Tab-separated table of C-alpha atoms and ligand atoms in Angstrom:
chain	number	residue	atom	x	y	z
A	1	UNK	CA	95.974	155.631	102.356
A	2	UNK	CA	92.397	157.040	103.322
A	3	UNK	CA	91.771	158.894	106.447
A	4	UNK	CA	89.056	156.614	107.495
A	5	UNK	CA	92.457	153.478	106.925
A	6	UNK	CA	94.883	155.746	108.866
A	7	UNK	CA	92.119	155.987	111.959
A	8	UNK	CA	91.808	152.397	111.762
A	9	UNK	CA	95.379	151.709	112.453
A	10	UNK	CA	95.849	154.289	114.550
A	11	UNK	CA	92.576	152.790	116.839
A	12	UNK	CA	94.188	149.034	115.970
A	13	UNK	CA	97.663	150.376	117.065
A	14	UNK	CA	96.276	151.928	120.488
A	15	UNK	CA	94.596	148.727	121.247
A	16	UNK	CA	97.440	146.780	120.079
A	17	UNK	CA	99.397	148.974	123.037
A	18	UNK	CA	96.764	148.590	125.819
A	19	UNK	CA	97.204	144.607	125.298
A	20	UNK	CA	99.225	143.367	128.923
A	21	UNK	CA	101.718	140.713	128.276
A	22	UNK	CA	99.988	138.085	130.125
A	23	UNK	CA	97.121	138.712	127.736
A	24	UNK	CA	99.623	138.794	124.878
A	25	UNK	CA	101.097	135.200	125.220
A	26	UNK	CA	98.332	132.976	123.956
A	27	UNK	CA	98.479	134.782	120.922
A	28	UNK	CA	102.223	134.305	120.371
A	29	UNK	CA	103.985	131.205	119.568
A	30	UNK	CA	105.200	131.507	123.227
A	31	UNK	CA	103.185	127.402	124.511
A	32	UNK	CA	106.119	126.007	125.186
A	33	UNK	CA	107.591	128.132	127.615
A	34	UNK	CA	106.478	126.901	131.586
A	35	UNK	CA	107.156	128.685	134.586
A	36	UNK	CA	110.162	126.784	135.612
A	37	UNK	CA	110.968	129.335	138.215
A	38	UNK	CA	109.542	130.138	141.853
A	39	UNK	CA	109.973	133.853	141.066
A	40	UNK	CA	106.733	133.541	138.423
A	41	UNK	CA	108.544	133.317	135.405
A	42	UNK	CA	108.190	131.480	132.379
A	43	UNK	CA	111.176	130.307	130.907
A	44	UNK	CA	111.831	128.592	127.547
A	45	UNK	CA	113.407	128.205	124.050
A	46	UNK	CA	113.068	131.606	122.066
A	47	UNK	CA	111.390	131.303	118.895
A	48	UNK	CA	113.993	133.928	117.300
A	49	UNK	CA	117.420	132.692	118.601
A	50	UNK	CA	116.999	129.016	119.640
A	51	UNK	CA	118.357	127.476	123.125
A	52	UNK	CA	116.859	126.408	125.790
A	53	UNK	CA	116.035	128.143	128.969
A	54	UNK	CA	117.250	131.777	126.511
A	55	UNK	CA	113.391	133.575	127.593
A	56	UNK	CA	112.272	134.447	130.050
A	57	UNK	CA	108.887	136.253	130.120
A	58	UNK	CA	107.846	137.329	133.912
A	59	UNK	CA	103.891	138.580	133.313
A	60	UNK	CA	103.496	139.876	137.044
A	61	UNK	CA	105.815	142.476	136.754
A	62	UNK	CA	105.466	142.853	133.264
A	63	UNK	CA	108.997	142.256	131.918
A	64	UNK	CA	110.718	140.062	129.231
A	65	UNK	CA	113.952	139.235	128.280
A	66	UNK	CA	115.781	136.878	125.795
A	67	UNK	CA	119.238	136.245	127.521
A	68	UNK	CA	122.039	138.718	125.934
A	69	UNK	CA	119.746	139.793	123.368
A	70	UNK	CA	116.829	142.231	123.750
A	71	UNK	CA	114.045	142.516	126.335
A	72	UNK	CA	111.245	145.128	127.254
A	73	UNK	CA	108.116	145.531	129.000
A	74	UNK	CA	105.370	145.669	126.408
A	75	UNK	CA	103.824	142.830	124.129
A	76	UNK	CA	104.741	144.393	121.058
A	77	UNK	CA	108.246	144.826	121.809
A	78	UNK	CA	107.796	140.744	122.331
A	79	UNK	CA	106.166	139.836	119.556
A	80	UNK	CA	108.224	141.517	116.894
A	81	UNK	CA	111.123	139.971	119.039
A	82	UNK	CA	110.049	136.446	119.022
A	83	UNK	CA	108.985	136.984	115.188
A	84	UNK	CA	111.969	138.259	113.697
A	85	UNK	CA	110.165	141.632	113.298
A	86	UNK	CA	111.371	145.128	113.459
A	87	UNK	CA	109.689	147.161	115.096
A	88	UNK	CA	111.320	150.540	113.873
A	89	UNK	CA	109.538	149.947	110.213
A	90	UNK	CA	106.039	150.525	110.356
A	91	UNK	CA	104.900	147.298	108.230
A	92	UNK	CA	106.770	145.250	110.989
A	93	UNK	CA	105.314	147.335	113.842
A	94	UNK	CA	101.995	146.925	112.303
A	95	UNK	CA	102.817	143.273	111.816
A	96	UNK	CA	103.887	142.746	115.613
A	97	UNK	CA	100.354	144.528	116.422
A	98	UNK	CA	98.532	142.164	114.907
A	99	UNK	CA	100.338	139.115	116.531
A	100	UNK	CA	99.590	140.634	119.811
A	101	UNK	CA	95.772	141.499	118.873
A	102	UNK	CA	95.539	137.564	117.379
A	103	UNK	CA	93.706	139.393	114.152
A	104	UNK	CA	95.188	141.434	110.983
A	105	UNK	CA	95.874	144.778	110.512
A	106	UNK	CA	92.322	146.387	109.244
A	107	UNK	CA	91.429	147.115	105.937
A	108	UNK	CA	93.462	144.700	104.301
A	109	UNK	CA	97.306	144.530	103.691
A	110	UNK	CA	98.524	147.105	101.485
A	111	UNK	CA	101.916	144.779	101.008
A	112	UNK	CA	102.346	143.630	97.287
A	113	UNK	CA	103.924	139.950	96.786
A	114	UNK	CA	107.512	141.258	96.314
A	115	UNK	CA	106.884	143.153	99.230
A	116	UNK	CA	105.860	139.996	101.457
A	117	UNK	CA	108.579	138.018	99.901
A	118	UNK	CA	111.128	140.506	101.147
A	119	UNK	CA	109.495	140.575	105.068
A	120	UNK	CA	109.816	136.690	104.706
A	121	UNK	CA	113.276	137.010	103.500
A	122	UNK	CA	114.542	139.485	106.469
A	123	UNK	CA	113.043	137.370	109.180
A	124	UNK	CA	114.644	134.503	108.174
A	125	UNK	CA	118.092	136.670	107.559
A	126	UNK	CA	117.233	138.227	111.290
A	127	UNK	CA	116.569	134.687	113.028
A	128	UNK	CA	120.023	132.987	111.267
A	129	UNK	CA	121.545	136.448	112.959
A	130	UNK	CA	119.921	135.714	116.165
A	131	UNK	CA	120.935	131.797	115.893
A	132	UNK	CA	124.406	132.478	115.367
A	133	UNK	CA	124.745	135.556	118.031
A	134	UNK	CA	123.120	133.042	120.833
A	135	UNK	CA	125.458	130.442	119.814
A	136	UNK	CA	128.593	132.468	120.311
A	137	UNK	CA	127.019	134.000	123.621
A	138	UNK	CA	126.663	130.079	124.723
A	139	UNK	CA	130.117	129.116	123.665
A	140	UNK	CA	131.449	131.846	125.394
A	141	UNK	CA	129.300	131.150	128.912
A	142	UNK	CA	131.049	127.466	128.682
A	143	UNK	CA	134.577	128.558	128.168
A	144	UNK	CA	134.325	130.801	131.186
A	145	UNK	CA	132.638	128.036	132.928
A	146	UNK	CA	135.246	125.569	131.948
A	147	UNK	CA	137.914	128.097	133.314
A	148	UNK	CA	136.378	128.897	136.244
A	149	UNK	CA	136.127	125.151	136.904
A	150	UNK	CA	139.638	124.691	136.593
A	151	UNK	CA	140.638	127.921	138.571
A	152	UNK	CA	138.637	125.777	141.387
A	153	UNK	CA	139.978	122.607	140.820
A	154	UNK	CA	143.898	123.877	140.683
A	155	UNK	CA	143.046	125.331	144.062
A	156	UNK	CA	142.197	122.054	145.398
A	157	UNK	CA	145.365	120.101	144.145
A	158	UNK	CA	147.575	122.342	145.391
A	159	UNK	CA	146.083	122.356	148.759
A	160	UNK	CA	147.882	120.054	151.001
A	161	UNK	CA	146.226	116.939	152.752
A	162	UNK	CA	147.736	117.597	156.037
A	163	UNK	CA	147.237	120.973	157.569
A	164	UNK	CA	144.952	122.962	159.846
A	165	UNK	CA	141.783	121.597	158.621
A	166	UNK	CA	142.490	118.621	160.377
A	167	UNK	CA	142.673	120.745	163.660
A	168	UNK	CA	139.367	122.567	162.753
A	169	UNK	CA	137.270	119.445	162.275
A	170	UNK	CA	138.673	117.702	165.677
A	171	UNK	CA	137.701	120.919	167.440
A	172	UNK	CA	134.311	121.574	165.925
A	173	UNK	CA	133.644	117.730	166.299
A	174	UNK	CA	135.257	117.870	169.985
A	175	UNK	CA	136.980	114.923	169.303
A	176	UNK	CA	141.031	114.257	168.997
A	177	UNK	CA	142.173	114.473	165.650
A	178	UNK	CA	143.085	110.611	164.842
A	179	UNK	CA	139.191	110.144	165.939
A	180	UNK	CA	137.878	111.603	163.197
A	181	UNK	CA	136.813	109.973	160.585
A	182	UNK	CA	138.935	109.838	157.444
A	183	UNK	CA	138.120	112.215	154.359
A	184	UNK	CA	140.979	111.502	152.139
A	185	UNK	CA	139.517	114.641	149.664
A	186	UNK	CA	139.607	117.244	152.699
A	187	UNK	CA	142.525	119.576	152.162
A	188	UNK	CA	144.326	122.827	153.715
A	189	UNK	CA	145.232	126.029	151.595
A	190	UNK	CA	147.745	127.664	154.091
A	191	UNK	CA	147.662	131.214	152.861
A	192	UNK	CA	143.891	131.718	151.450
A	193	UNK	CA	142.938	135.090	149.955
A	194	UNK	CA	139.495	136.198	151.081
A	195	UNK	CA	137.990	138.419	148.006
A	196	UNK	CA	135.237	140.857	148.423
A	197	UNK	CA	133.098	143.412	146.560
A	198	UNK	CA	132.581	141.605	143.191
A	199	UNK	CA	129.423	142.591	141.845
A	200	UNK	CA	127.508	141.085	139.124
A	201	UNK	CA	124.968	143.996	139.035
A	202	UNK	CA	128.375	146.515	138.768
A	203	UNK	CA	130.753	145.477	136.205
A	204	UNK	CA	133.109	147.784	137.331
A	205	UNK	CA	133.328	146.808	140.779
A	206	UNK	CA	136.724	145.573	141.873
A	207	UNK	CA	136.989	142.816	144.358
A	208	UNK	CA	139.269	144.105	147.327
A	209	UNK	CA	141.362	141.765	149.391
A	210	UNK	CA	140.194	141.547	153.236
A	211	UNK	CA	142.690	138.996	154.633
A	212	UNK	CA	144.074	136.007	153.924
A	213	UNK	CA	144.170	133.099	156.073
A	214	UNK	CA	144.429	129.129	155.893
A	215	UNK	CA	140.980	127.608	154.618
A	216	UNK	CA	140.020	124.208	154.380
A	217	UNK	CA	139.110	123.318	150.612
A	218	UNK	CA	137.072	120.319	149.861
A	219	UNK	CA	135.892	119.223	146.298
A	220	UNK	CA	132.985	119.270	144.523
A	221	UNK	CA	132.623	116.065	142.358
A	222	UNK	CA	130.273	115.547	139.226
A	223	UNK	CA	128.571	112.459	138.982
A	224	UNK	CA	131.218	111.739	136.964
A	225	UNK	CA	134.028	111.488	138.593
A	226	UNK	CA	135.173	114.669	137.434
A	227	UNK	CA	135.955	117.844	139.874
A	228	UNK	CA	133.731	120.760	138.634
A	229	UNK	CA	134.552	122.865	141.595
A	230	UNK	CA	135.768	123.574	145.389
A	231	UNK	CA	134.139	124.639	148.355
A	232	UNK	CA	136.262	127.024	150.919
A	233	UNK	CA	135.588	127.267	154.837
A	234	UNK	CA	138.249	129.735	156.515
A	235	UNK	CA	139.844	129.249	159.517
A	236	UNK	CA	140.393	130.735	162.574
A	237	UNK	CA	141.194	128.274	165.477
A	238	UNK	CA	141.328	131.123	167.938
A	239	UNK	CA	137.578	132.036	167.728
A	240	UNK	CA	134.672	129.823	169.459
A	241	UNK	CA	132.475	128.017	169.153
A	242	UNK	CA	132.799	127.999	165.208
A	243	UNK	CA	136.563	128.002	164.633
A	244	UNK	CA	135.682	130.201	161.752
A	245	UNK	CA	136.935	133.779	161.511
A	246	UNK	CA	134.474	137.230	161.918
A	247	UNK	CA	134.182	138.674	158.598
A	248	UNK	CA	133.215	141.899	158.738
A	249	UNK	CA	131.855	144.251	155.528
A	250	UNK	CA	134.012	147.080	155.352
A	251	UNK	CA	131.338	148.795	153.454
A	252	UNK	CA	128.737	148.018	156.028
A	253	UNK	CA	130.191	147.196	159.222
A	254	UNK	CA	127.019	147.406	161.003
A	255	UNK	CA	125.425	144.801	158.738
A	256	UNK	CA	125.862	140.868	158.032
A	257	UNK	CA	128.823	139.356	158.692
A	258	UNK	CA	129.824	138.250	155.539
A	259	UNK	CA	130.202	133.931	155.325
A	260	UNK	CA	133.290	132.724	155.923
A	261	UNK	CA	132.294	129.553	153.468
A	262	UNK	CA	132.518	130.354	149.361
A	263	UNK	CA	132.349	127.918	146.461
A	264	UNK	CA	134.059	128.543	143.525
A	265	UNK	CA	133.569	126.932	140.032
A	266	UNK	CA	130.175	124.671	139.656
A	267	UNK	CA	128.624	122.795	142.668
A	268	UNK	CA	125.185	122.269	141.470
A	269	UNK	CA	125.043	118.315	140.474
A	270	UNK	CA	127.860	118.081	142.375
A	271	UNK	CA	128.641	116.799	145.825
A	272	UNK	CA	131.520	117.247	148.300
A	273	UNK	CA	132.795	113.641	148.822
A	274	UNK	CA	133.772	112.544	152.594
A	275	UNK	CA	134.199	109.159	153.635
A	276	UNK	CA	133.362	106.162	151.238
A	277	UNK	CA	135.370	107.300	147.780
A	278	UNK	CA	138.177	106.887	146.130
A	279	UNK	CA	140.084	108.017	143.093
A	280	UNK	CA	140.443	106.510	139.926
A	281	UNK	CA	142.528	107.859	136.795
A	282	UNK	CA	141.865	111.158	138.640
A	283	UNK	CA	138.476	110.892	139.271
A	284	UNK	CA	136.643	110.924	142.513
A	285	UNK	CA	134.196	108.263	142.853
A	286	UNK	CA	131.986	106.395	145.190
A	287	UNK	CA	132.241	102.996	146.176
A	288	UNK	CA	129.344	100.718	144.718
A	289	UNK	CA	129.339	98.188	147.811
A	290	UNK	CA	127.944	100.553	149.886
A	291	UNK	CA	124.170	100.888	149.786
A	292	UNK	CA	124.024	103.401	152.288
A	293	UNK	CA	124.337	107.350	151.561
A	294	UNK	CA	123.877	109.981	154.150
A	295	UNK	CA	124.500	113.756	153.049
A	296	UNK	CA	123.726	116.692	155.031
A	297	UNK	CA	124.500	120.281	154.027
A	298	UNK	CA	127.570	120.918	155.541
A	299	UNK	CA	130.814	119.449	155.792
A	300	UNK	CA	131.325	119.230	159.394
A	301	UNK	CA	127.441	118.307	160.438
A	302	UNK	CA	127.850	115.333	158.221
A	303	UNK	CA	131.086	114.195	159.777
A	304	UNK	CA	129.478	114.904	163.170
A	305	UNK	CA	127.248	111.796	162.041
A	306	UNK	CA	129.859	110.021	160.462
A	307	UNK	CA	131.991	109.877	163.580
A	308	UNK	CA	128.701	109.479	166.127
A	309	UNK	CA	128.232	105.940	163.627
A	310	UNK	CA	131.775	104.496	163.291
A	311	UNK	CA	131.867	105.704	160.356
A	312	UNK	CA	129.860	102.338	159.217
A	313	UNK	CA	131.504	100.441	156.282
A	314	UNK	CA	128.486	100.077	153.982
A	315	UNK	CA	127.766	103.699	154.020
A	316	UNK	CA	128.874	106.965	151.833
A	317	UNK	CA	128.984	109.931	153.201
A	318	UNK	CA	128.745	113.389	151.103
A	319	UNK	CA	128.111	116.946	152.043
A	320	UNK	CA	125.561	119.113	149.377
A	321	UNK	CA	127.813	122.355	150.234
A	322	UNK	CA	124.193	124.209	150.617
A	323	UNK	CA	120.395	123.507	151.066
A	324	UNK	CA	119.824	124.644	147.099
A	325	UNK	CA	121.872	121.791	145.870
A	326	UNK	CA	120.391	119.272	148.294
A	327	UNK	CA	116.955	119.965	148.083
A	328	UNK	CA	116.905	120.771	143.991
A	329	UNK	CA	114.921	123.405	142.170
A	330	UNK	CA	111.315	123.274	143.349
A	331	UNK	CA	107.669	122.912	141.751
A	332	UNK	CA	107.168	127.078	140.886
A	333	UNK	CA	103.420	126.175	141.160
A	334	UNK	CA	103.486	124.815	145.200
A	335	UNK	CA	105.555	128.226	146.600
A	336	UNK	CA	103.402	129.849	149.487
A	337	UNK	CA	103.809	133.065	151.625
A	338	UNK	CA	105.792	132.346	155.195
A	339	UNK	CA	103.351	132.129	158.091
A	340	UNK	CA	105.000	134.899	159.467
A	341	UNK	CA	108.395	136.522	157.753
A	342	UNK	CA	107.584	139.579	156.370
A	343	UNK	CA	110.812	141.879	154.640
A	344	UNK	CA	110.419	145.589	153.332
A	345	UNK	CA	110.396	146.045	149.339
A	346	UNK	CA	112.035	148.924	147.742
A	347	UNK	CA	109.083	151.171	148.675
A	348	UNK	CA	109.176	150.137	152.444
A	349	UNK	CA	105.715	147.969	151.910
A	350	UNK	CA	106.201	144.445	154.061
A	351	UNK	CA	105.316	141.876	151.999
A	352	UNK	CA	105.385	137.957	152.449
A	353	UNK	CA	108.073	135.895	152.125
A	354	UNK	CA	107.671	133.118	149.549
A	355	UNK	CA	109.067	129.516	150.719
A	356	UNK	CA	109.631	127.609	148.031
A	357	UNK	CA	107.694	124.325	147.480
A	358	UNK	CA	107.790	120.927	148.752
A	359	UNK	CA	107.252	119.535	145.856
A	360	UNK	CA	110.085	119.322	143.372
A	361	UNK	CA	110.121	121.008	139.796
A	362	UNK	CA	108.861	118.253	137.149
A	363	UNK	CA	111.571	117.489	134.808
A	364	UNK	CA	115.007	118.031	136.411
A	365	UNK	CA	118.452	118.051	134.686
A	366	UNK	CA	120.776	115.992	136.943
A	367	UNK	CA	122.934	118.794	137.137
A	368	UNK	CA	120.492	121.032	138.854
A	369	UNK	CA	120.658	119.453	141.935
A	370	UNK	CA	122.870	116.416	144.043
A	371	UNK	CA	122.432	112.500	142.475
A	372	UNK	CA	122.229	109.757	144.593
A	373	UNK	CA	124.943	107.279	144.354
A	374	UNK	CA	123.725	104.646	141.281
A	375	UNK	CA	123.735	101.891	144.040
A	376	UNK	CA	122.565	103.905	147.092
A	377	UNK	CA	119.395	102.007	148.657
A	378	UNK	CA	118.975	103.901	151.836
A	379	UNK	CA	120.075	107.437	151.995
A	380	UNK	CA	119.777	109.458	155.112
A	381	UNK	CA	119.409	113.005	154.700
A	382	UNK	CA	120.520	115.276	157.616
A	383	UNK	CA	118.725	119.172	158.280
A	384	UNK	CA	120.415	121.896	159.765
A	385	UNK	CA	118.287	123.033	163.487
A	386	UNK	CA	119.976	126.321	162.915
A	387	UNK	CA	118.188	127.333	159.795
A	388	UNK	CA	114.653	129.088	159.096
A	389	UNK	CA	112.481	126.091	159.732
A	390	UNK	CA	109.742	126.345	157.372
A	391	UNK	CA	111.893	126.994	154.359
A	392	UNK	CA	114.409	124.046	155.497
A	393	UNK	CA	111.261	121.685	155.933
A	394	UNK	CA	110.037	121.950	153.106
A	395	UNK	CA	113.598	122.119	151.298
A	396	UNK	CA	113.657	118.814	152.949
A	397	UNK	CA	110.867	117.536	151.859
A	398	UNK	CA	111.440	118.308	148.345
A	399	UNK	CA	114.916	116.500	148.843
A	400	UNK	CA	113.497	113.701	150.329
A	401	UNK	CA	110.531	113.199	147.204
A	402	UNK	CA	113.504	113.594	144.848
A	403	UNK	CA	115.688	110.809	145.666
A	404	UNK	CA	113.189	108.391	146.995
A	405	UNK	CA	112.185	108.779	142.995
A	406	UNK	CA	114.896	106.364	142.284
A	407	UNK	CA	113.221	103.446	144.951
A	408	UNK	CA	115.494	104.002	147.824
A	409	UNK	CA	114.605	104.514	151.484
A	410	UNK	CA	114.773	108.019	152.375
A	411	UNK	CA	114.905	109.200	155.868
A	412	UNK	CA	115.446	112.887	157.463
A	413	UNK	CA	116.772	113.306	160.448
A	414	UNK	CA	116.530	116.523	162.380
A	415	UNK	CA	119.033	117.836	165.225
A	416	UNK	CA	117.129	119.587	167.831
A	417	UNK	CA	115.597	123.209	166.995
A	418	UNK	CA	118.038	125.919	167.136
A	419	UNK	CA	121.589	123.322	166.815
A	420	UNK	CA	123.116	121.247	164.257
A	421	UNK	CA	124.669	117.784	164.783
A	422	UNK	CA	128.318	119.144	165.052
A	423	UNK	CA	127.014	121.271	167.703
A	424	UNK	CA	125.396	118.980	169.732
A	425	UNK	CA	128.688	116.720	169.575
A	426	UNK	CA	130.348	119.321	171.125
A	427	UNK	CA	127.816	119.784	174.041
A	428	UNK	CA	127.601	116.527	175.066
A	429	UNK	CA	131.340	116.476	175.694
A	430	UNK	CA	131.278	119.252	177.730
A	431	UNK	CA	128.983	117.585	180.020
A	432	UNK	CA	130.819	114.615	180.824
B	501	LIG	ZN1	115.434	135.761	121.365
């Protein structure tokens, strides 16, 4: 090699490293991915190991990463990535320059057929690695998902029928406990271990045991039929107005009170089923002569309505479990900055807080988010008062655009500010 060849490179390399990922990703064969999350990430197959949602390329901050794999902060460390390159040999490096430039390394290639021929033949031998590694790391993801489904629903059968939940809801609801409405699925674990201090970010964190306590554990039910998981709400019928016990962070006792709800196994796609159901072969289902569906958030805010309305015959009643699961993954395009929240970043800077959009995400799974009933005509979707109210409006509103997709009436109806519908149940008995 000349002097005058090695400058070359060594200019085209420097340029190739000045190149900013968002710059980098027209060049690449990177079109397919879309930003299918709020957070400004793209997200899509990877052209190296297959999938579907494996990449995830986030320009703003620059980062990327290819689930279980590799991932980096430059373009070139991308490219030869998503090439089947190798970046530690210098004909690959050069190679993954070029990709990110969109033009050829100068002065010509110096690489002789057999040469070519044996890149060709290590990126397909890299990419059948990749394949097969992803496919194991996929396998694996679904057996632990299949266990921790049936961790959750083995807590629900043992759970008894009869039992303190039946207390909590009558006192939450004000009402005496043969008023409330029947929700054959609700269930009691007597002796329910709260766990705390599991931390995905810290592998070696150890969960410690804070107390344990009876809980009420409701399902979560697929569209299928099938439980994929349970939802847990602790009890503590000493403790007003809530009935739910103060959990208190041992590690930060001056912080949060931790929630004394969990889920466990999968509820997204799923719903908690209340009044309106019934089991078949071992699966939960809803009736299909009842056109009506109204599902709130929460267990109790939903029964509020149901036993405010009868509960009517023609209707189903479900809770989401949370306002993620109701309202569905939303349109990453339509976020926008909170009129007014603010919250510190890691350098103490206050910077907006982004709501997520109205508008729902193009293209849903139906297990990203609650399914109607098949047969539900007119669903009535209740919001929580007690929330953030931007964020829940517009969660709402994204619910509401979502299910009205499949023709049916949708209605939301909102307790007033600062309550929920349980709540006001209980105030209006204390007036009389
Ligand atoms: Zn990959």
């Amino acid at each position: 090699m000349t002097g005058s060849q090695s400058s070359a490179r060594d200019l085209f390399v420097e340029e190739a490293r000045g190149v900013e990922l968002t710059a980098a990703l027209s060049n690449l064969p990177l079109s397919h991915l879309s930003d299918r999350i709020a957070r400004g990430e793209l997200i899509g197959s990877c052209p190296a190991c297959g999938g579907t949602d494996r990449l995830g390329v986030n320009p703003g901050k620059p980062a990327w990463v290819c689930r279980g794999s590799a991932g980096g902060r430059d373009a070139i460390g991308l490219a030869a990535h998503v090439l089947g390159l190798d970046a530690s040999r210098a004909g690959d490096f050069l190679e993954a320059c070029a990709a990110v430039l969109g033009r050829p390394v100068p002065d010509g290639s110096t690489e002789s057929e057999d040469e070519r021929r044996e890149r060709q033949a290590r990126i397909a031998e890299r990419k059948r690695q990749n394949e097969e590694a992803a496919a194991k790391r996929d396998r694996e993801a679904n057996d632990f998902r299949a266990a921790e489904q049936a961790r959750a629903r083995g807590k629900w059968l043992y759970a008894k029928p009869d039992g303190q939940h039946v207390v909590y809801l009558a006192r939450r609801l004000d009402c005496y406990a043969h008023e409330l409405p029947i929700a054959p699925f609700l269930r009691t674990s007597a002796n329910e271990t709260y766990w705390h201090g599991k931390d995905d970010r810290d592998p070696r964190a150890v969960p410690v045991e804070l107390f344990t306590r009876p809980a009420m554990v409701a399902p979560f039910v697929a569209p299928s039929g099938h439980v994929i998981g349970c939802h847990l709400t602790w009890i503590d019928l000493d403790r007003r107005p809530k009935f739910r016990p103060l959990i208190i962070d041992p590690k930060d006792p001056k912080g949060e009170p931790l929630p004394s709800k969990k889920m466990r196994g999968t509820k997204k796609g799923g719903m908690i089923p209340l009044v309106g159901f019934f089991e078949l072969d071992g699966l939960i289902l809803p009736d299909p002569h009842r056109p009506r569906f109204v599902v709130g958030e929460g267990i109790e805010n939903t029964l509020a309505i149901a036993l405010v309305e009868g509960p009517r015959a023609d209707t189903i009643y479900a809770s989401a479990g949370d306002l993620g699961n109701l309202a569905g993954p939303a349109d990453a395009k339509g976020r926008f900055a909170h009129p007014t929240l603010k919250k510190a970043d890691r350098n103490g800077v206050l910077r907006p807080v982004w709501v997520g959009s109205p508008t729902p995400k193009p293209e849903q799974a139906p297990d990203e988010a609650l399914q109607a009933p098949p047969g539900a005509r007119d669903i009535l979707l209740l919001a929580d008062g007690d929330s953030e109210v931007h964020a829940t409006a517009s969660a709402m509103a994204r619910a509401r655009t979502r299910l009205e997709a499949s023709g049916a009436l949708v209605t939301v109806a909102w307790p007033p500010r600062g309550s929920d519908f349980a709540d006001i149940l209980a105030l209006s008995s204390f007036g009389q």
